[in-house]
Short mmCIF file of C-alpha atoms and ligand atoms in Angstrom, two decimals:
data_model
loop_
_atom_site.label_atom_id
_atom_site.label_comp_id
_atom_site.label_asym_id
_atom_site.label_seq_id
_atom_site.Cartn_x
_atom_site.Cartn_y
_atom_site.Cartn_z
CA MET Z 1 191.17 91.60 238.61
CA ASP Z 2 192.68 90.37 235.32
CA ALA Z 3 194.22 92.57 232.62
CA ARG Z 4 190.95 92.88 230.70
CA ALA Z 5 188.99 94.02 233.75
CA ALA Z 6 191.82 96.42 234.62
CA ALA Z 7 191.63 98.04 231.16
CA TYR Z 8 187.86 98.28 231.61
CA ALA Z 9 188.29 99.86 235.05
CA ILE Z 10 190.73 102.43 233.64
CA GLY Z 11 188.18 103.43 230.97
CA LEU Z 12 185.52 103.92 233.65
CA GLY Z 13 188.02 105.77 235.83
CA ASP Z 14 188.91 108.06 232.92
CA ASP Z 15 185.22 108.88 232.38
CA ALA Z 16 184.93 109.79 236.05
CA LEU Z 17 188.18 111.76 236.33
CA VAL Z 18 187.59 113.84 233.21
CA LEU Z 19 184.04 114.77 234.17
CA GLY Z 20 185.13 115.42 237.75
CA GLN Z 21 187.82 117.81 236.51
CA ARG Z 22 185.33 119.64 234.26
CA LEU Z 23 183.01 120.08 237.26
CA THR Z 24 185.80 121.40 239.48
CA GLU Z 25 186.36 124.19 236.95
CA TRP Z 26 183.21 125.79 238.35
CA CYS Z 27 184.67 126.06 241.83
CA GLY Z 28 184.38 129.70 242.86
CA LYS Z 29 182.63 130.64 239.58
CA ALA Z 30 179.17 129.05 239.77
CA PRO Z 31 176.09 131.31 239.43
CA PHE Z 32 175.50 131.30 243.19
CA LEU Z 33 176.92 129.82 246.37
CA GLU Z 34 174.60 126.80 246.66
CA GLU Z 35 175.42 125.75 243.10
CA ASP Z 36 179.11 126.24 243.71
CA LEU Z 37 178.87 123.75 246.59
CA ALA Z 38 176.70 121.34 244.63
CA LEU Z 39 179.02 121.26 241.63
CA ALA Z 40 182.09 120.85 243.83
CA ASN Z 41 180.42 118.02 245.76
CA THR Z 42 179.39 116.27 242.56
CA ALA Z 43 182.96 116.67 241.30
CA LEU Z 44 184.23 115.07 244.52
CA ASP Z 45 181.97 112.06 243.99
CA TYR Z 46 183.36 111.61 240.48
CA ILE Z 47 186.99 112.06 241.46
CA GLY Z 48 186.44 109.59 244.30
CA ARG Z 49 185.10 107.07 241.79
CA ALA Z 50 188.08 107.63 239.52
CA ARG Z 51 190.36 106.84 242.46
CA PHE Z 52 188.49 103.61 243.24
CA PHE Z 53 188.63 102.45 239.61
CA TYR Z 54 192.32 103.36 239.25
CA GLN Z 55 193.20 101.67 242.55
CA ALA Z 56 191.41 98.51 241.42
CA ALA Z 57 193.23 98.59 238.06
CA GLY Z 58 196.54 99.49 239.65
CA VAL Z 59 196.70 96.34 241.75
CA ASN Z 60 196.88 94.41 238.49
CA THR Z 61 199.12 96.72 236.50
CA GLY Z 62 201.48 97.73 239.32
CA ARG Z 63 200.79 101.43 238.81
CA SER Z 64 199.68 103.88 241.46
CA GLU Z 65 196.48 105.87 240.99
CA ASP Z 66 198.60 109.01 240.56
CA GLU Z 67 200.64 107.42 237.79
CA ILE Z 68 197.46 106.42 235.99
CA ALA Z 69 195.85 109.85 236.38
CA PHE Z 70 198.86 112.07 235.81
CA GLY Z 71 201.29 109.97 233.79
CA ARG Z 72 199.40 109.30 230.57
CA ASP Z 73 198.97 111.44 227.49
CA ALA Z 74 195.65 112.22 225.84
CA ARG Z 75 195.88 109.32 223.41
CA GLU Z 76 196.17 106.90 226.33
CA PHE Z 77 192.99 108.24 227.95
CA THR Z 78 189.99 106.13 227.03
CA ASN Z 79 187.10 108.26 228.32
CA HIS Z 80 184.05 108.84 226.17
CA LEU Z 81 184.02 112.21 224.43
CA ILE Z 82 180.96 113.67 226.16
CA TYR Z 83 182.89 113.92 229.45
CA GLU Z 84 185.73 116.01 228.03
CA LEU Z 85 183.71 118.72 226.27
CA PRO Z 86 184.46 122.15 227.79
CA ARG Z 87 182.14 123.09 230.64
CA GLY Z 88 180.43 125.78 228.52
CA ASP Z 89 177.80 127.87 230.28
CA PHE Z 90 175.77 126.69 233.26
CA ALA Z 91 173.02 125.33 230.97
CA PHE Z 92 175.57 123.23 229.10
CA THR Z 93 177.10 121.87 232.29
CA MET Z 94 173.70 120.92 233.70
CA ALA Z 95 172.36 119.46 230.43
CA ARG Z 96 175.44 117.26 230.13
CA GLN Z 97 175.17 116.28 233.78
CA PHE Z 98 171.54 115.34 233.35
CA LEU Z 99 172.17 113.18 230.25
CA ILE Z 100 175.05 111.46 232.06
CA ASP Z 101 173.20 111.01 235.37
CA ALA Z 102 170.29 109.42 233.46
CA PHE Z 103 172.84 107.00 231.98
CA MET Z 104 174.85 106.40 235.17
CA VAL Z 105 171.90 105.19 237.23
CA PRO Z 106 171.07 102.14 235.05
CA PHE Z 107 174.73 101.59 234.15
CA LEU Z 108 175.98 101.46 237.75
CA ASP Z 109 172.93 99.48 238.78
CA ALA Z 110 173.92 96.83 236.20
CA LEU Z 111 177.61 96.99 237.13
CA SER Z 112 176.75 96.42 240.79
CA THR Z 113 175.92 92.80 239.86
CA SER Z 114 179.30 92.27 238.15
CA ARG Z 115 181.12 89.03 238.92
CA ASP Z 116 184.17 91.18 239.68
CA GLU Z 117 183.74 92.06 243.35
CA GLN Z 118 185.72 95.30 243.15
CA LEU Z 119 183.75 96.66 240.21
CA ALA Z 120 180.50 95.59 241.86
CA GLY Z 121 181.49 97.29 245.12
CA ILE Z 122 182.40 100.59 243.46
CA ALA Z 123 179.17 100.57 241.45
CA ALA Z 124 176.93 99.75 244.42
CA LYS Z 125 178.37 102.76 246.22
CA ALA Z 126 178.34 105.13 243.26
CA VAL Z 127 174.80 104.35 242.11
CA LYS Z 128 173.43 105.87 245.32
CA GLU Z 129 175.27 109.09 244.59
CA SER Z 130 174.12 109.12 240.98
CA ARG Z 131 170.47 108.72 241.98
CA TYR Z 132 170.94 111.81 244.11
CA HIS Z 133 172.72 113.66 241.27
CA LEU Z 134 169.93 112.77 238.84
CA ARG Z 135 167.26 114.27 241.06
CA ARG Z 136 169.11 117.56 241.11
CA SER Z 137 170.11 117.70 237.43
CA GLY Z 138 166.56 116.70 236.39
CA ASP Z 139 165.15 119.53 238.52
CA TRP Z 140 167.56 121.92 236.86
CA MET Z 141 166.45 120.88 233.39
CA VAL Z 142 162.89 121.84 234.33
CA ARG Z 143 163.98 125.15 235.88
CA LEU Z 144 166.11 126.05 232.88
CA GLY Z 145 163.79 124.76 230.16
CA ASP Z 146 160.64 126.18 231.71
CA GLY Z 147 162.41 129.29 233.03
CA THR Z 148 163.27 132.49 231.17
CA ASP Z 149 163.66 132.84 227.39
CA GLU Z 150 167.38 133.05 227.83
CA SER Z 151 167.71 129.96 230.04
CA ARG Z 152 165.48 128.05 227.62
CA GLN Z 153 167.46 129.06 224.53
CA ARG Z 154 170.76 128.23 226.18
CA THR Z 155 169.49 124.82 227.27
CA ILE Z 156 168.18 124.01 223.79
CA ALA Z 157 171.54 125.00 222.30
CA ALA Z 158 173.34 122.80 224.85
CA LEU Z 159 171.14 119.79 224.05
CA ASP Z 160 171.72 120.33 220.31
CA THR Z 161 175.48 120.16 220.84
CA LEU Z 162 175.30 117.19 223.19
CA ALA Z 163 172.92 115.12 221.05
CA GLY Z 164 175.76 113.85 218.87
CA TYR Z 165 177.81 112.64 221.83
CA VAL Z 166 175.27 110.44 223.60
CA ASP Z 167 175.33 107.44 221.23
CA GLU Z 168 178.90 106.70 222.28
CA LEU Z 169 177.65 105.96 225.80
CA PHE Z 170 175.86 102.90 224.39
CA GLU Z 171 178.64 101.72 222.08
CA MET Z 172 180.33 98.38 222.82
CA ASP Z 173 183.87 97.62 221.74
CA SER Z 174 185.27 94.09 221.59
CA LEU Z 175 186.68 94.26 225.16
CA GLU Z 176 183.37 95.43 226.64
CA ALA Z 177 181.45 92.82 224.64
CA GLU Z 178 183.72 90.07 225.94
CA LEU Z 179 183.44 91.28 229.54
CA ALA Z 180 179.67 91.60 229.27
CA THR Z 181 179.44 88.00 228.07
CA ASP Z 182 181.54 86.95 231.05
CA GLY Z 183 179.29 88.76 233.50
CA ILE Z 184 182.01 91.25 234.45
CA GLY Z 185 181.09 94.25 232.29
CA VAL Z 186 177.79 95.86 231.36
CA ASP Z 187 175.98 95.49 228.04
CA ARG Z 188 175.51 99.19 227.37
CA ALA Z 189 173.21 98.70 224.40
CA ARG Z 190 170.59 97.22 226.72
CA LEU Z 191 170.46 100.41 228.81
CA LYS Z 192 169.36 102.68 226.01
CA ASP Z 193 165.60 102.19 226.40
CA ALA Z 194 165.66 103.03 230.10
CA TRP Z 195 167.85 106.06 229.42
CA GLN Z 196 165.60 107.30 226.62
CA ARG Z 197 162.53 107.01 228.84
CA THR Z 198 164.13 109.08 231.61
CA VAL Z 199 165.38 111.73 229.20
CA ALA Z 200 162.11 111.96 227.28
CA ARG Z 201 160.07 112.33 230.48
CA VAL Z 202 162.22 115.07 231.97
CA LEU Z 203 162.54 117.03 228.71
CA GLU Z 204 158.76 116.90 228.39
CA ASP Z 205 158.33 118.20 231.96
CA ALA Z 206 160.83 120.91 231.08
CA THR Z 207 158.81 121.83 227.95
CA LEU Z 208 162.01 121.30 225.97
CA PRO Z 209 162.21 119.70 222.52
CA GLN Z 210 163.33 116.07 222.49
CA LEU Z 211 166.95 115.29 221.61
CA ALA Z 212 167.62 115.56 217.89
CA THR Z 213 169.23 112.53 216.30
CA GLY Z 214 171.03 112.14 213.02
CA TRP Z 215 174.68 112.67 213.80
CA ASN Z 216 177.10 111.18 216.26
CA VAL Z 217 180.81 110.98 216.94
CA SER Z 218 182.85 108.39 218.80
CA GLY Z 219 186.43 107.38 219.41
CA GLY Z 220 187.13 108.01 223.09
CA ARG Z 221 187.63 104.35 224.03
CA ARG Z 222 190.19 104.09 221.21
CA GLY Z 223 192.06 107.16 222.44
CA ILE Z 224 190.75 109.39 219.63
CA HIS Z 225 189.69 112.59 221.38
CA THR Z 226 188.47 116.10 220.71
CA GLU Z 227 191.06 118.87 220.85
CA HIS Z 228 189.77 119.79 224.31
CA LEU Z 229 191.16 116.85 226.28
CA GLY Z 230 194.82 117.76 225.76
CA HIS Z 231 194.24 121.30 227.01
CA MET Z 232 192.43 119.98 230.05
CA LEU Z 233 195.19 117.49 230.85
CA SER Z 234 197.87 120.18 230.55
CA GLU Z 235 196.25 121.86 233.54
CA LEU Z 236 195.24 118.68 235.42
CA GLN Z 237 198.68 117.09 235.10
CA PHE Z 238 200.90 120.17 235.35
CA VAL Z 239 202.28 119.65 238.86
CA GLN Z 240 203.13 115.97 238.40
CA ARG Z 241 204.69 116.69 235.00
CA ALA Z 242 206.83 119.49 236.41
CA TYR Z 243 207.74 117.67 239.63
CA PRO Z 244 207.32 113.93 238.97
CA GLY Z 245 206.36 111.95 242.06
CA LEU Z 246 205.73 115.04 244.16
CA GLN Z 247 203.67 114.40 247.31
CA TRP Z 248 202.03 116.73 249.76
CA MET W 1 154.45 113.25 261.06
CA VAL W 2 156.08 110.58 263.20
CA SER W 3 157.78 111.98 266.25
CA ALA W 4 161.40 111.12 266.94
CA ALA W 5 160.53 109.22 270.09
CA ARG W 6 157.98 106.98 268.37
CA ARG W 7 160.10 106.37 265.31
CA ILE W 8 160.62 102.65 264.83
CA GLU W 9 164.21 101.82 264.15
CA LEU W 10 164.48 99.61 261.07
CA VAL W 11 168.02 98.32 261.02
CA PRO W 12 169.42 97.10 257.68
CA ALA W 13 171.01 93.62 257.71
CA GLU W 14 174.55 94.88 257.11
CA GLU W 15 174.19 97.26 260.07
CA THR W 16 172.97 94.43 262.29
CA GLU W 17 176.10 92.51 261.29
CA ARG W 18 178.31 95.50 262.05
CA ARG W 19 176.82 95.87 265.52
CA ALA W 20 177.22 92.12 266.06
CA ARG W 21 180.93 92.35 265.15
CA ARG W 22 181.39 94.85 267.92
CA ASP W 23 179.20 93.03 270.44
CA CYS W 24 181.00 89.72 269.81
CA SER W 25 184.49 91.20 269.61
CA LYS W 26 187.18 89.85 271.93
CA GLU W 27 188.75 93.32 271.99
CA PRO W 28 186.03 95.60 273.41
CA GLU W 29 188.72 97.96 274.77
CA LEU W 30 189.93 98.71 271.21
CA TRP W 31 186.41 99.65 270.10
CA ALA W 32 186.02 101.80 273.22
CA LEU W 33 189.30 103.61 272.43
CA LEU W 34 188.02 104.61 268.99
CA ASP W 35 184.75 105.92 270.42
CA ALA W 36 186.79 109.06 271.03
CA VAL W 37 187.49 109.48 267.31
CA THR W 38 184.83 111.63 265.69
CA ASP W 39 183.93 112.80 262.21
CA PRO W 40 186.17 115.84 261.62
CA GLU W 41 183.18 117.74 260.18
CA ILE W 42 180.56 116.57 262.68
CA PRO W 43 182.37 116.30 266.01
CA VAL W 44 179.33 114.93 267.89
CA LEU W 45 179.37 111.70 265.88
CA SER W 46 182.02 109.06 266.43
CA LEU W 47 183.18 106.97 263.49
CA TRP W 48 181.20 104.17 265.10
CA ASP W 49 178.02 106.30 265.24
CA LEU W 50 178.51 107.28 261.62
CA GLY W 51 178.87 103.67 260.44
CA VAL W 52 182.27 104.34 258.87
CA LEU W 53 184.03 102.08 261.41
CA GLN W 54 183.29 98.57 260.16
CA ASN W 55 185.61 96.34 262.16
CA ILE W 56 188.58 96.15 264.51
CA GLU W 57 190.56 92.91 264.75
CA ARG W 58 193.90 91.72 266.02
CA VAL W 59 195.93 90.02 263.30
CA GLY W 60 199.02 88.56 264.93
CA HIS W 61 200.52 91.42 266.91
CA ARG W 62 198.95 94.06 264.64
CA ILE W 63 195.60 95.82 264.81
CA LEU W 64 193.54 95.85 261.62
CA VAL W 65 190.89 98.57 261.31
CA THR W 66 188.34 98.39 258.48
CA LEU W 67 186.61 101.57 257.31
CA THR W 68 184.02 102.25 254.63
CA PRO W 69 183.73 105.79 253.20
CA THR W 70 180.44 107.66 253.33
CA TYR W 71 180.78 109.21 249.85
CA SER W 72 183.22 108.24 247.09
CA GLY W 73 185.03 111.54 247.30
CA CYS W 74 184.70 112.19 251.02
CA PRO W 75 187.90 114.12 251.84
CA ALA W 76 187.47 113.51 255.59
CA LEU W 77 188.55 109.88 255.27
CA VAL W 78 192.24 110.85 255.30
CA THR W 79 191.81 112.84 258.51
CA MET W 80 189.83 109.99 260.06
CA GLN W 81 192.71 107.60 259.40
CA GLU W 82 195.21 110.00 260.95
CA ASP W 83 192.96 110.46 263.98
CA ILE W 84 192.62 106.68 264.45
CA ARG W 85 196.40 106.25 264.37
CA ALA W 86 196.85 109.12 266.81
CA ARG W 87 194.27 107.69 269.21
CA PHE W 88 195.89 104.25 269.22
CA ALA W 89 199.33 105.81 269.57
CA GLU W 90 198.19 107.64 272.72
CA ALA W 91 197.38 104.20 274.15
CA GLY W 92 200.82 102.93 273.12
CA LEU W 93 199.51 100.96 270.15
CA THR W 94 201.46 101.72 266.98
CA ASP W 95 201.22 98.50 264.95
CA VAL W 96 198.03 99.56 263.22
CA ASP W 97 196.85 98.85 259.68
CA ILE W 98 193.81 100.57 258.22
CA VAL W 99 192.02 99.20 255.17
CA GLN W 100 189.16 100.70 253.23
CA VAL W 101 186.30 98.57 251.91
CA LEU W 102 183.42 99.61 249.66
CA SER W 103 181.08 96.70 250.37
CA PRO W 104 178.61 96.94 251.92
CA ALA W 105 178.06 100.43 250.51
CA TRP W 106 177.60 102.93 253.32
CA SER W 107 174.04 104.06 254.00
CA SER W 108 172.64 106.87 256.13
CA GLN W 109 170.22 104.23 257.46
CA TRP W 110 173.08 102.90 259.55
CA LEU W 111 172.82 105.88 261.89
CA SER W 112 171.37 104.68 265.17
CA GLN W 113 168.53 106.46 266.96
CA ALA W 114 171.10 107.79 269.44
CA ALA W 115 173.21 109.16 266.58
CA ARG W 116 170.15 110.86 265.08
CA GLU W 117 169.41 112.53 268.39
CA LYS W 118 173.01 113.74 268.69
CA LEU W 119 172.76 115.26 265.22
CA THR W 120 169.54 117.11 266.06
CA ALA W 121 171.03 118.46 269.29
CA TYR W 122 174.04 119.68 267.30
CA GLY W 123 171.77 121.56 264.87
CA ILE W 124 171.77 119.13 261.95
CA ALA W 125 168.52 117.48 260.86
CA PRO W 126 168.99 113.68 260.67
CA PRO W 127 168.47 111.91 257.31
CA GLY W 128 164.84 111.92 256.21
CA ASP W 129 163.81 114.36 258.97
CA GLU W 130 162.61 117.67 257.57
CA ARG W 131 161.99 119.39 260.89
CA CYS W 132 164.00 122.41 261.94
CA PRO W 133 166.60 121.27 264.50
CA HIS W 134 166.48 124.75 266.13
CA CYS W 135 162.74 125.19 266.82
CA GLY W 136 161.20 121.85 265.78
CA SER W 137 158.93 123.40 263.14
CA SER W 138 157.91 121.28 260.15
CA ASN W 139 157.45 124.44 258.10
CA THR W 140 160.79 124.15 256.29
CA HIS W 141 162.10 123.94 252.74
CA ARG W 142 165.20 122.65 251.01
CA VAL W 143 167.45 125.42 249.68
CA ALA W 144 169.98 123.18 247.93
CA GLU W 145 170.63 119.47 247.42
CA PHE W 146 174.22 119.89 248.63
CA GLY W 147 175.68 121.69 251.61
CA SER W 148 178.92 122.44 253.34
CA THR W 149 180.12 118.82 253.17
CA ALA W 150 179.40 115.85 250.90
CA CYS W 151 176.97 114.34 253.41
CA LYS W 152 174.70 117.35 253.96
CA ALA W 153 172.02 119.37 252.15
CA MET W 154 171.00 122.97 252.93
CA TRP W 155 167.56 123.74 254.37
CA ARG W 156 165.81 126.76 255.83
CA CYS W 157 163.14 127.06 258.49
CA ASP W 158 160.17 129.24 257.49
CA ASP W 159 159.17 129.82 261.13
CA CYS W 160 162.37 130.77 262.95
CA LEU W 161 163.98 131.71 259.60
CA GLU W 162 167.26 130.02 260.51
CA PRO W 163 169.17 128.01 257.91
CA PHE W 164 170.17 124.47 258.83
CA ASP W 165 172.00 121.47 257.43
CA GLN W 166 170.24 118.20 256.83
CA PHE W 167 172.19 114.96 256.76
CA LYS W 168 171.45 113.55 253.28
CA ALA W 169 169.48 110.31 253.07
CA ILE W 170 171.37 107.94 250.83
ZN1 ZN U 1 163.10 126.77 262.99
#
């Protein structure tokens, strides 16, 4: 894996680690036991992916996965912003998960044909998990949207907040464009139609309004984050910052 | 509903290759040793049954074991590696390397018919089988997509009213 692919892998690892951490925040606090287990298991899948991406990148850069995860400040994280937003209420967590799952399935499917064998291997494994995640998060959208007044209102509010963060998922920077041309990375822009079809179908089943458009923010891949990421990292990285290199 | 006995076993190509690696191995005793190493969460399935154990080779004077994880975040993989080392050490073999590969991506279709039967006997419904492992009833429903470990979902039987785990099909 060359330096460009390693930078790409770190971006994908950051997406996975940050979302995984947000999901673990529900551990012991989810609405009921089954959901507690489901959220924790989904978090494990994401943290596992982060490890694979960091390990692949680390071979090139000479850094361990722990150094990559715990040794960088917020400005060095290159995750997209949608992953770092606070977990919010259960409707927000599930609405975000659904929008991301609907993206991950075509994204990982495309990455599984990468010319980079490590990226292709990680994606081929992860896409199976994401198909499973999507079934569950799609079901939840229907239960929440077509549920009680309160669940419906909370889900609509969540989608309103999230609508401005989804465009970034389809944004290409110069590195990604170069890697896509070389058959190593994925052309995100080409995934948008498939994503929109999935989202539109499920929101319709859920009797929810379609995603509003008209505003969007971006910056994650350039290290420009919301205020929330730093707070999250202060908790995520505390032990390694206080006791560098600690193992157990 | 197809009964377990009449179920036709469709073996994916990568699983055929895995079985061939074992059948053609010059070190059958090493494979046999690791038959005693089981999934820490499902002690009736060996790592071989589960499909996690991909290969065992001798490289020079060292033993190289290749594993593939079931799920990206499966925390049992660390324990499995420790158990493999312990099992070899009992046989006096300590020059052991363990590598993890992601390709081919693990699939629940790699479980053999024998492994499926062991799961049912242990009280876990095999992947794709919605029958209650306690009473055999097909009158069951899924309670949750995820269960006590990454590889299982939670189900409940509407006849005997017992809950049960189902091994997720992936
Ligand atoms: Zn029963």
